mmCIF file of C-alpha atoms in Angstrom:
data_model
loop_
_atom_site.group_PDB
_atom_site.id
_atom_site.type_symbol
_atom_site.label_atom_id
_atom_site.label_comp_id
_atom_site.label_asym_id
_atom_site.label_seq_id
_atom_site.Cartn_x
_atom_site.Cartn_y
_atom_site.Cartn_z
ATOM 1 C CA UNK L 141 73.161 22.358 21.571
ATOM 2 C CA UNK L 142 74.758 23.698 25.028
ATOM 3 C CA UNK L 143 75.279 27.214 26.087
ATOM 4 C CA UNK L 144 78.356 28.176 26.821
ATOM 5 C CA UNK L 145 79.390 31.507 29.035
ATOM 6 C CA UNK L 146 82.782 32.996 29.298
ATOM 7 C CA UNK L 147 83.219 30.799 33.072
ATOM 8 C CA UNK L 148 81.899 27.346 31.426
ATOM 9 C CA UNK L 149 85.416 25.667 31.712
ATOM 10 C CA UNK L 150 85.408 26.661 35.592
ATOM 11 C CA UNK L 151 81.923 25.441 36.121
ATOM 12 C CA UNK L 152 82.522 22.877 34.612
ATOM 13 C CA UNK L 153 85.246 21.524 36.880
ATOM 14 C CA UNK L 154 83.396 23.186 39.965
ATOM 15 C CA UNK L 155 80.076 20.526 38.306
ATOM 16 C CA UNK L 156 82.724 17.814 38.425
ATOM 17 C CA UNK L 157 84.154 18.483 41.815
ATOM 18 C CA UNK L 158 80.286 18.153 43.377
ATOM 19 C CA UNK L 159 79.783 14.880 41.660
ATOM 20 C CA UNK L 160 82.341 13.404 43.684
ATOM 21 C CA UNK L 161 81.968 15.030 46.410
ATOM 22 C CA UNK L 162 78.524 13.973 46.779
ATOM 23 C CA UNK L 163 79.201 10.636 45.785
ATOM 24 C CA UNK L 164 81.871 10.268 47.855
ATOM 25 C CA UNK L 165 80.375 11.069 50.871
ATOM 26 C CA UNK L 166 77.671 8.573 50.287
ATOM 27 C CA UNK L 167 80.394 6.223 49.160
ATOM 28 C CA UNK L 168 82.394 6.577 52.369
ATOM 29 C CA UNK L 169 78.816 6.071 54.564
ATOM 30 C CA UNK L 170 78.014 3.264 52.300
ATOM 31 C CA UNK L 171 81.735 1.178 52.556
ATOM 32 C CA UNK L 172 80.323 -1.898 53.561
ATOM 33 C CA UNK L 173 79.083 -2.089 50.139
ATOM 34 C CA UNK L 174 82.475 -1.567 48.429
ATOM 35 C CA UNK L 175 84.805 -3.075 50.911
ATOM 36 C CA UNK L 176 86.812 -5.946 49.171
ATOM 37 C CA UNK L 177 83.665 -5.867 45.826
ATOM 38 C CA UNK L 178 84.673 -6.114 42.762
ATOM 39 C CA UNK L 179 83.398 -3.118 40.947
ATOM 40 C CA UNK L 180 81.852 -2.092 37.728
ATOM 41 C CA UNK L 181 81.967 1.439 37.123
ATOM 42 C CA UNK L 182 80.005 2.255 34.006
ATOM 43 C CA UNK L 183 80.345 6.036 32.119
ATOM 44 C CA UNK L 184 83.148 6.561 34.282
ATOM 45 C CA UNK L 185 84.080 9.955 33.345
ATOM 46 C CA UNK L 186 87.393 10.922 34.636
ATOM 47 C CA UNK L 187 88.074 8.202 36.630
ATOM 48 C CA UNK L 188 87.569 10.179 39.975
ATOM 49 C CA UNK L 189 84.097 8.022 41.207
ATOM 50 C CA UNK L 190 86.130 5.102 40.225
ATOM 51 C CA UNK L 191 89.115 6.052 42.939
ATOM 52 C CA UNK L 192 86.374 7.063 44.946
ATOM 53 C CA UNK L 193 85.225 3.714 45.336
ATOM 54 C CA UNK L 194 88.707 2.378 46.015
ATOM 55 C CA UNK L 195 88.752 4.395 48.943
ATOM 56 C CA UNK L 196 85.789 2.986 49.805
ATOM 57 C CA UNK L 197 87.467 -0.265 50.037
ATOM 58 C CA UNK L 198 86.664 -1.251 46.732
ATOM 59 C CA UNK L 199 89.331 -4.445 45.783
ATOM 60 C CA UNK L 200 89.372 -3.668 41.829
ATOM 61 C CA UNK L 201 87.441 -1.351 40.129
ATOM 62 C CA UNK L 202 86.862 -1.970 35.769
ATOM 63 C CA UNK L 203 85.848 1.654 34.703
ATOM 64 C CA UNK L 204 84.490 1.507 30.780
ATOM 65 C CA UNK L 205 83.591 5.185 28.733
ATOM 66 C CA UNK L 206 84.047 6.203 25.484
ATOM 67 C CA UNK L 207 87.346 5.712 23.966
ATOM 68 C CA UNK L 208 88.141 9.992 24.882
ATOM 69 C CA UNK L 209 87.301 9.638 28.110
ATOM 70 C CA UNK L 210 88.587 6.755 29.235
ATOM 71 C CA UNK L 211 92.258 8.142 27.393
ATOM 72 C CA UNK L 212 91.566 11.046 30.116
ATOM 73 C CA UNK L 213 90.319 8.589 33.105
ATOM 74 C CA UNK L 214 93.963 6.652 32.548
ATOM 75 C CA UNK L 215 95.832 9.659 32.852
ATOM 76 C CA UNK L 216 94.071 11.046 36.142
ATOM 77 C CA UNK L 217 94.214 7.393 37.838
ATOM 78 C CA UNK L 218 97.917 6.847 36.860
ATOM 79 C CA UNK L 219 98.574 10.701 38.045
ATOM 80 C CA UNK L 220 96.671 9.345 41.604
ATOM 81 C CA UNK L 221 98.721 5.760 41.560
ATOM 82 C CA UNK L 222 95.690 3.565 41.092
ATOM 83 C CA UNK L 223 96.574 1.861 38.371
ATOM 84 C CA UNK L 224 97.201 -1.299 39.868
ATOM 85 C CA UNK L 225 93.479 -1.349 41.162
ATOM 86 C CA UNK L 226 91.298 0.251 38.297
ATOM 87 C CA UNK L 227 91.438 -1.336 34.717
ATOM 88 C CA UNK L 228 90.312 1.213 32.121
ATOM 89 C CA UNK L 229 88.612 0.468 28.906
ATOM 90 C CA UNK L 230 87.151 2.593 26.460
ATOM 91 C CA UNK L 231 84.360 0.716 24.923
ATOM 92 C CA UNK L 232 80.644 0.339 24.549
ATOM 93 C CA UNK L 233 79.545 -1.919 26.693
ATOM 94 C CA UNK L 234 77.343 -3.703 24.593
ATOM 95 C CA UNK L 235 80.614 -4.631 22.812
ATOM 96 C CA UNK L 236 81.844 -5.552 26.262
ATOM 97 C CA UNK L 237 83.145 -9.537 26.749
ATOM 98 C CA UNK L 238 84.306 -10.419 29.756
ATOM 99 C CA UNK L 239 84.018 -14.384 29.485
ATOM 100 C CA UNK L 240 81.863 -14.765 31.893
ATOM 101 C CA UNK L 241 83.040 -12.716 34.569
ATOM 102 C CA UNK L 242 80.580 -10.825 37.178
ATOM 103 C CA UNK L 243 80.770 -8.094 39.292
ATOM 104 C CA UNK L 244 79.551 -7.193 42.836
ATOM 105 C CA UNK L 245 79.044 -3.921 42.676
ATOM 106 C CA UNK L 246 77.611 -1.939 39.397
ATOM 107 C CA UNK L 247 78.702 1.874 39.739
ATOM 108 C CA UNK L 248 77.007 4.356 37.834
ATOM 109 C CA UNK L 249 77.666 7.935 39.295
ATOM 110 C CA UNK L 250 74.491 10.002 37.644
ATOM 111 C CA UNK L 251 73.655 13.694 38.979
ATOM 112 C CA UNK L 252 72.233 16.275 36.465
ATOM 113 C CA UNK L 253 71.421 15.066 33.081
ATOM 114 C CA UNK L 254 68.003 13.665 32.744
ATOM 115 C CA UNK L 255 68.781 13.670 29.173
ATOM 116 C CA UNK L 256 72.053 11.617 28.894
ATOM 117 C CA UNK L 257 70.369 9.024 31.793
ATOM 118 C CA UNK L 258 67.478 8.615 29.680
ATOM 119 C CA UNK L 259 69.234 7.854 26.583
ATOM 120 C CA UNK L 260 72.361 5.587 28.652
ATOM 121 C CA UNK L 261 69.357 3.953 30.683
ATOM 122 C CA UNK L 262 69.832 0.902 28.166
ATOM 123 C CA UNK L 263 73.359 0.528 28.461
ATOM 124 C CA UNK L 264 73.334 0.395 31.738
ATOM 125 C CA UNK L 265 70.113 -2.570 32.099
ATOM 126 C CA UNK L 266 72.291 -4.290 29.749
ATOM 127 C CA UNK L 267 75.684 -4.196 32.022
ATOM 128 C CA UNK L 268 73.572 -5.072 35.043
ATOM 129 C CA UNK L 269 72.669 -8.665 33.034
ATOM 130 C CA UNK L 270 75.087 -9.363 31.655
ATOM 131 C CA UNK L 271 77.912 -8.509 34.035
ATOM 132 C CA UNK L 272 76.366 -8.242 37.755
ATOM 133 C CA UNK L 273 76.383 -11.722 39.997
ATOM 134 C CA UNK L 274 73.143 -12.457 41.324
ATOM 135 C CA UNK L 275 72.295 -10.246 44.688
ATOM 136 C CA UNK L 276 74.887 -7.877 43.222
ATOM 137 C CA UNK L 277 74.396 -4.795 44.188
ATOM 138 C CA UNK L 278 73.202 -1.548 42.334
ATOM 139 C CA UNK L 279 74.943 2.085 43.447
ATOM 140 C CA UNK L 280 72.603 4.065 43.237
ATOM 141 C CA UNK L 281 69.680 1.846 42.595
ATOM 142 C CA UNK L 282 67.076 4.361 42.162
ATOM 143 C CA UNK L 283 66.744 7.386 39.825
ATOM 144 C CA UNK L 284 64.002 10.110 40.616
ATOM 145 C CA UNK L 285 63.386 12.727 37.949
ATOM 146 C CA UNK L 286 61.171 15.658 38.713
ATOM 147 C CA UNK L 287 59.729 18.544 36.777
ATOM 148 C CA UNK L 288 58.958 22.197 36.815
ATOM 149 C CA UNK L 289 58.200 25.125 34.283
ATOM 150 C CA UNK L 290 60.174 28.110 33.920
ATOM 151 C CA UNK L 291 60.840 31.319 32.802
ATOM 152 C CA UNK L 292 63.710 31.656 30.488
ATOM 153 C CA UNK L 293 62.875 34.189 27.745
ATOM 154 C CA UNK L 294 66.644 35.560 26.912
ATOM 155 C CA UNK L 295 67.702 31.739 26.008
ATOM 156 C CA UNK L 296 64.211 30.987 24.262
ATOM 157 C CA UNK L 297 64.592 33.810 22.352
ATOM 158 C CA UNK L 298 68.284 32.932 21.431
ATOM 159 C CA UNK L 299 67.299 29.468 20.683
ATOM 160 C CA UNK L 300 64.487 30.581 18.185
ATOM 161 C CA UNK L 301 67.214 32.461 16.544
ATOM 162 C CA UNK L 302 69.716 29.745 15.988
ATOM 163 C CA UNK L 303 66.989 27.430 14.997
ATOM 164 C CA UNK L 304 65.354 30.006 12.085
ATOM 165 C CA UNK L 305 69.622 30.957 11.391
ATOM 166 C CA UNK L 306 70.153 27.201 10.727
ATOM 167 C CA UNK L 307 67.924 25.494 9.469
ATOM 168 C CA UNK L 308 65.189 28.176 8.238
ATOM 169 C CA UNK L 309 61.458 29.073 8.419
ATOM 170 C CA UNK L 310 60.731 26.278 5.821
ATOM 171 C CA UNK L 311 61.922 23.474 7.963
ATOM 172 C CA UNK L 312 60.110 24.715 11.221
ATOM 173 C CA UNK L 313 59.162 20.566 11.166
ATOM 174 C CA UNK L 314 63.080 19.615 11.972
ATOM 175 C CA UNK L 315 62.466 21.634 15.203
ATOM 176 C CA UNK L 316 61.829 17.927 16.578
ATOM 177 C CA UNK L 317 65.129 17.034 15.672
ATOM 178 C CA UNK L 318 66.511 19.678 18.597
ATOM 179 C CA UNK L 319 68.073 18.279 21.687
ATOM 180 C CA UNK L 320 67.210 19.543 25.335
ATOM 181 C CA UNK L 321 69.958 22.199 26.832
ATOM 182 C CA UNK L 322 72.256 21.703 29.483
ATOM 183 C CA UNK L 323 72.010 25.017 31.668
ATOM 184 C CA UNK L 324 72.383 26.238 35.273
ATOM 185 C CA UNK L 325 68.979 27.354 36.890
ATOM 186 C CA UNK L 326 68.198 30.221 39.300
ATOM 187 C CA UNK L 327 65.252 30.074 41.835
ATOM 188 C CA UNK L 328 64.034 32.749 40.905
ATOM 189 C CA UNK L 329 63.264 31.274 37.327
ATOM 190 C CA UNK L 330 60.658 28.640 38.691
ATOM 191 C CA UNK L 331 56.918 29.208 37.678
ATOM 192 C CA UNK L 332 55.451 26.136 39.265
ATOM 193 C CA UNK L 333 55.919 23.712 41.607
ATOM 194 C CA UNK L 334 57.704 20.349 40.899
ATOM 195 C CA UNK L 335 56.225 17.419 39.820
ATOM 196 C CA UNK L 336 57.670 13.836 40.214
ATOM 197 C CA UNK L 337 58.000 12.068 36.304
ATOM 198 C CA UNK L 338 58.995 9.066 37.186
ATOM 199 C CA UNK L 339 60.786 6.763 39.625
ATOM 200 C CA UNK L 340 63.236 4.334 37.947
ATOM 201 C CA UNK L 341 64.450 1.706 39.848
ATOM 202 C CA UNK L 342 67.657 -0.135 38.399
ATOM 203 C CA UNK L 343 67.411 -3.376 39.484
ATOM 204 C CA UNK L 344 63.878 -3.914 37.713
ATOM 205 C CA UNK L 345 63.335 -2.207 35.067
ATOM 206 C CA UNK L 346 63.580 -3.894 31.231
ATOM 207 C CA UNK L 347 64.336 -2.594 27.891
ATOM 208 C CA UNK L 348 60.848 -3.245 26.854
ATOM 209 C CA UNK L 349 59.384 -0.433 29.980
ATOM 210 C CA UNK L 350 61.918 1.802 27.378
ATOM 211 C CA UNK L 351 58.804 2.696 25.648
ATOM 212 C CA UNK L 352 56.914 4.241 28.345
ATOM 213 C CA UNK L 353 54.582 7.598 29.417
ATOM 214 C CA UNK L 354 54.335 9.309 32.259
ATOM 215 C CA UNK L 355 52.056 11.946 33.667
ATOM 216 C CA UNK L 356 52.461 15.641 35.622
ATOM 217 C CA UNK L 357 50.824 18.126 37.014
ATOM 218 C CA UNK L 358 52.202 21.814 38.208
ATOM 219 C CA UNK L 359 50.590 24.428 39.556
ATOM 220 C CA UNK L 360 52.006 27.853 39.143
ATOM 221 C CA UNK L 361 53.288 29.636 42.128
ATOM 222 C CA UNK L 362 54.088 33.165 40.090
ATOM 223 C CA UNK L 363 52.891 35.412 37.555
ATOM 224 C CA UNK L 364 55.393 34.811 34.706
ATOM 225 C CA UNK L 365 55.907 34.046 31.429
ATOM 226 C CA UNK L 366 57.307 30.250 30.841
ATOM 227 C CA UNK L 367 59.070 29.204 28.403
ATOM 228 C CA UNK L 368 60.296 25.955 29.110
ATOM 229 C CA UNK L 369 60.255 22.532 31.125
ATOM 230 C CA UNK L 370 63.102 21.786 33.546
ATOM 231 C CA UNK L 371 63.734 18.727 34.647
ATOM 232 C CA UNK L 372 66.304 17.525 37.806
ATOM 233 C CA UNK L 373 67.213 14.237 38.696
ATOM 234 C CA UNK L 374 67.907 12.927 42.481
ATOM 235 C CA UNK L 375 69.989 9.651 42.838
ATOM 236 C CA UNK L 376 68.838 7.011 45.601
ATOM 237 C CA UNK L 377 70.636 4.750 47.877
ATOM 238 C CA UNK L 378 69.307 2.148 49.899
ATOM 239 C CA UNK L 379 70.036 2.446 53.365
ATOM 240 C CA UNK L 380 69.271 0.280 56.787
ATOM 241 C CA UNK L 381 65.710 2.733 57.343
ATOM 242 C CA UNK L 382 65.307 2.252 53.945
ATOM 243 C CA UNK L 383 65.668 5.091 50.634
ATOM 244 C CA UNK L 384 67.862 8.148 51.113
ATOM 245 C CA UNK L 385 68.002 10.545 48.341
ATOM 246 C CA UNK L 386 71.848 11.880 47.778
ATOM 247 C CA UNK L 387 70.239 15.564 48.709
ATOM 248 C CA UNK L 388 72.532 18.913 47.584
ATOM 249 C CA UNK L 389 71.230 21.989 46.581
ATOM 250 C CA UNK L 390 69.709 21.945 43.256
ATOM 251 C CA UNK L 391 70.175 25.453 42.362
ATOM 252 C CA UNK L 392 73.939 25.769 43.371
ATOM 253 C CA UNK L 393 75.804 27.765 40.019
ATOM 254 C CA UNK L 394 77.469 24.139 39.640
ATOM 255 C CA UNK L 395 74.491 22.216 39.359
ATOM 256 C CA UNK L 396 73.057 22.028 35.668
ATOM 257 C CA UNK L 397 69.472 20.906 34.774
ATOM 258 C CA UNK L 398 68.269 19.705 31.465
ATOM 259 C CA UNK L 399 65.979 21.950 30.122
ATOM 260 C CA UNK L 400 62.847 21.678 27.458
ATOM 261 C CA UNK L 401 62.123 24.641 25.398
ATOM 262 C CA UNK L 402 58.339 24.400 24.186
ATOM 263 C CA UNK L 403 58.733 26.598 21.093
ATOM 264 C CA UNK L 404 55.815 28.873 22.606
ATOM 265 C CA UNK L 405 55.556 31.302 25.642
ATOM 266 C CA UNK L 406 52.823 30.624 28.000
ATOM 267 C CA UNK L 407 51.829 33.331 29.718
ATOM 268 C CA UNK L 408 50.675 31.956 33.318
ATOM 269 C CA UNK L 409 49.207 33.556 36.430
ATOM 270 C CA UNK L 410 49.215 31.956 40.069
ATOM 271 C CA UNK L 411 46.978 29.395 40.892
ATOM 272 C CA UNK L 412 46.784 27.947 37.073
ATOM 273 C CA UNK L 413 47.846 24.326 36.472
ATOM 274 C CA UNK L 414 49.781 22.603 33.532
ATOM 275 C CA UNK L 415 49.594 18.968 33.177
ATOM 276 C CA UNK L 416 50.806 16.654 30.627
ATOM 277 C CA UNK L 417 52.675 13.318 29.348
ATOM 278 C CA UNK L 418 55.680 12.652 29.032
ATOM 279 C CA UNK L 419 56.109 9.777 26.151
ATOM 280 C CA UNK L 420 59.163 7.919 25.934
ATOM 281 C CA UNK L 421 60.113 5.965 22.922
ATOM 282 C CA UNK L 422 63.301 4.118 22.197
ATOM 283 C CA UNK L 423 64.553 3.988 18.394
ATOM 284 C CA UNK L 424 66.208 0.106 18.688
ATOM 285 C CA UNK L 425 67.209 0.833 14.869
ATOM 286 C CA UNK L 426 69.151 4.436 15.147
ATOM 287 C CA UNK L 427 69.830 3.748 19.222
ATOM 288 C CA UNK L 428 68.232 6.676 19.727
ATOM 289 C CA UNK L 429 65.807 7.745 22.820
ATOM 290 C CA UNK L 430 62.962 10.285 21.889
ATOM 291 C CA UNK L 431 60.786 12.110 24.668
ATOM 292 C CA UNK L 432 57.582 13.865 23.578
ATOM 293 C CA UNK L 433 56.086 16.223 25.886
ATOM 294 C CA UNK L 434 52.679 16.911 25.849
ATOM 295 C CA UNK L 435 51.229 19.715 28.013
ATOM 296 C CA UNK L 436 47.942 21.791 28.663
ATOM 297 C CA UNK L 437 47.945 25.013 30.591
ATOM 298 C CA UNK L 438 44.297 25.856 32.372
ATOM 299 C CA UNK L 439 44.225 29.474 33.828
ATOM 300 C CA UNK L 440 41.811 32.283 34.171
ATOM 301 C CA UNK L 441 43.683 33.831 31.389
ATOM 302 C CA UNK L 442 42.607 31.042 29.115
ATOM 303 C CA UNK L 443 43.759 27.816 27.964
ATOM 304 C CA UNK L 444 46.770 26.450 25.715
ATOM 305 C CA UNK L 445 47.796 23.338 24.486
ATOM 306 C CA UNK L 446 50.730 21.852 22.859
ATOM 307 C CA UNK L 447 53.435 19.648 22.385
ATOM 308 C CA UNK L 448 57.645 19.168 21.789
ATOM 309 C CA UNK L 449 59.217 16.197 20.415
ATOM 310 C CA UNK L 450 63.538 15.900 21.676
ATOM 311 C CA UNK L 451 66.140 13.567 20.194
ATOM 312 C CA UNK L 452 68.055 12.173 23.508
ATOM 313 C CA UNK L 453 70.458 9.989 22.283
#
């Protein structure tokens, strides 16, 4: 379920446009990857990180999506005249066969959605073995996703609503069944500070490390209500002095954040802590990812525990 406002087509676009403009700044920095690689640009979108790259002096670019967006990706790169360098296919890639052929580079252009990363995350370990030559290289190759809570009571409250419309105060159980929200975040909203969750780096990590927890800890910097856990997600490059983070301001309008709702209010005061787990666990029979958060809040205003299960994928 996504909110939508009366501007949501603009942002949209104005989301898109600072994608590629971040990535193709680093892109540009980073040419000596691209120049004259063959590259595989996975969940390609519209096309535009995949003409990004060809600037980059990329010498072919394969960009694979679903079948709707790669239909739109053709358009935009035959609009731009770069159809004679970027092949478009709209297909899993699981169902991908390229008879043996490997690619330099593997492309993968993530910015906001901690949910759609976690639940691609397997498509994309399975493109890097099966299609990426050995010392190919990974762009970006490392994928941070940090934490904080927040205070979001109109859209809880809106939430609850749809949830008891829909599906009822019998089935309260489904509420397991919800998906995270996209939405756009203002600073004033945080509650606590951020927390790293995890650190996934691209080149090593398996489909079995799927199934995995990790652990936070926040400590509240206001006296708010929170409603929710926010998450944000940085891409890495590796550079000669080593990791840079593609850094933009996380709290732009155009920058969305997946978002947690934990079906209670929490009413913290500064100084208190909330720590937790974060449990994910990968469905192999319905493809689906599922996170569980579990969280305990410790303040001088008492102490609360609980829990939200979240279908990813």
């Amino acid at each position: 379920m996504e909110r939508f406002d009366r501007q949501i087509t603009m942002r949209a676009l104005r989301h898109e446009f600072l994608r590629q403009r971040l990535f193709g700044a680093a892109m540009i920095e980073d040419s000596a990857i691209f120049r004259d690689a063959n590259v595989l640009n996975i969940f390609c979108g519209d096309g535009g990180v995949a003409m990004l790259a060809i600037q980059a002096g990329a010498r072919h670019v394969l960009a694979i999506d679903t079948v709707t967006n790669a239909n739109m990706a053709r358009r935009v790169i035959r609009k731009n005249g770069m159809l004679d360098r970027i092949s478009v296919m709209g297909i899993d890639v699981r169902q991908l066969d390229l008879s043996g052929l490997r690619y330099d580079v593997l492309l993968c252009a993530w910015m906001d959605d901690m949910a759609i990363f976690q639940g691609k995350l397997s498509d994309l370990i399975v493109a890097r073995d099966r299609f990426i030559r050995p010392g190919g290289i990974i762009y970006p190759y490392m994928i941070r996703i940090s934490a904080c809570a927040i205070e979001d009571g109109k859209a809880w409250e809106a939430t609850n609503k749809w949830i008891n419309a829909n599906i009822g105060f019998r089935y309260l159980h489904m509420r397991e069944l919800l998906r995270p929200v996209l939405d756009y975040l203002k600073p004033e909203q945080i509650v606590t500070s951020f927390s790293k969750i995890a650190d996934f780096n691209l080149y090593t990590i398996t489909l079995e490390q799927l199934n995995r927890a990790a652990f936070f800890s926040m400590v509240t910097i206001q006296e708010a209500p929170v409603h929710s856990i926010c998450t944000s997600l940085e891409s890495l490059v590796m550079r000669p002095g080593g990791p840079v983070a593609l850094n933009f301001n996380h709290f732009t309008p155009d920058y969305r954040h997946t978002i947690f709702y934990l079906g209670v209010q929490l009413n913290a005061c500064p100084g208190s802590v909330i720590v937790g787990k974060l449990t994910e666990l990968f469905d192999w029979s319905m493809t689906r990812q599922m996170l569980k958060w579990d969280y305990e809040y410790n303040g001088r205003n008492g102490k609360f525990v609980g829990s939200g299960n979240y279908t990813v994928r």
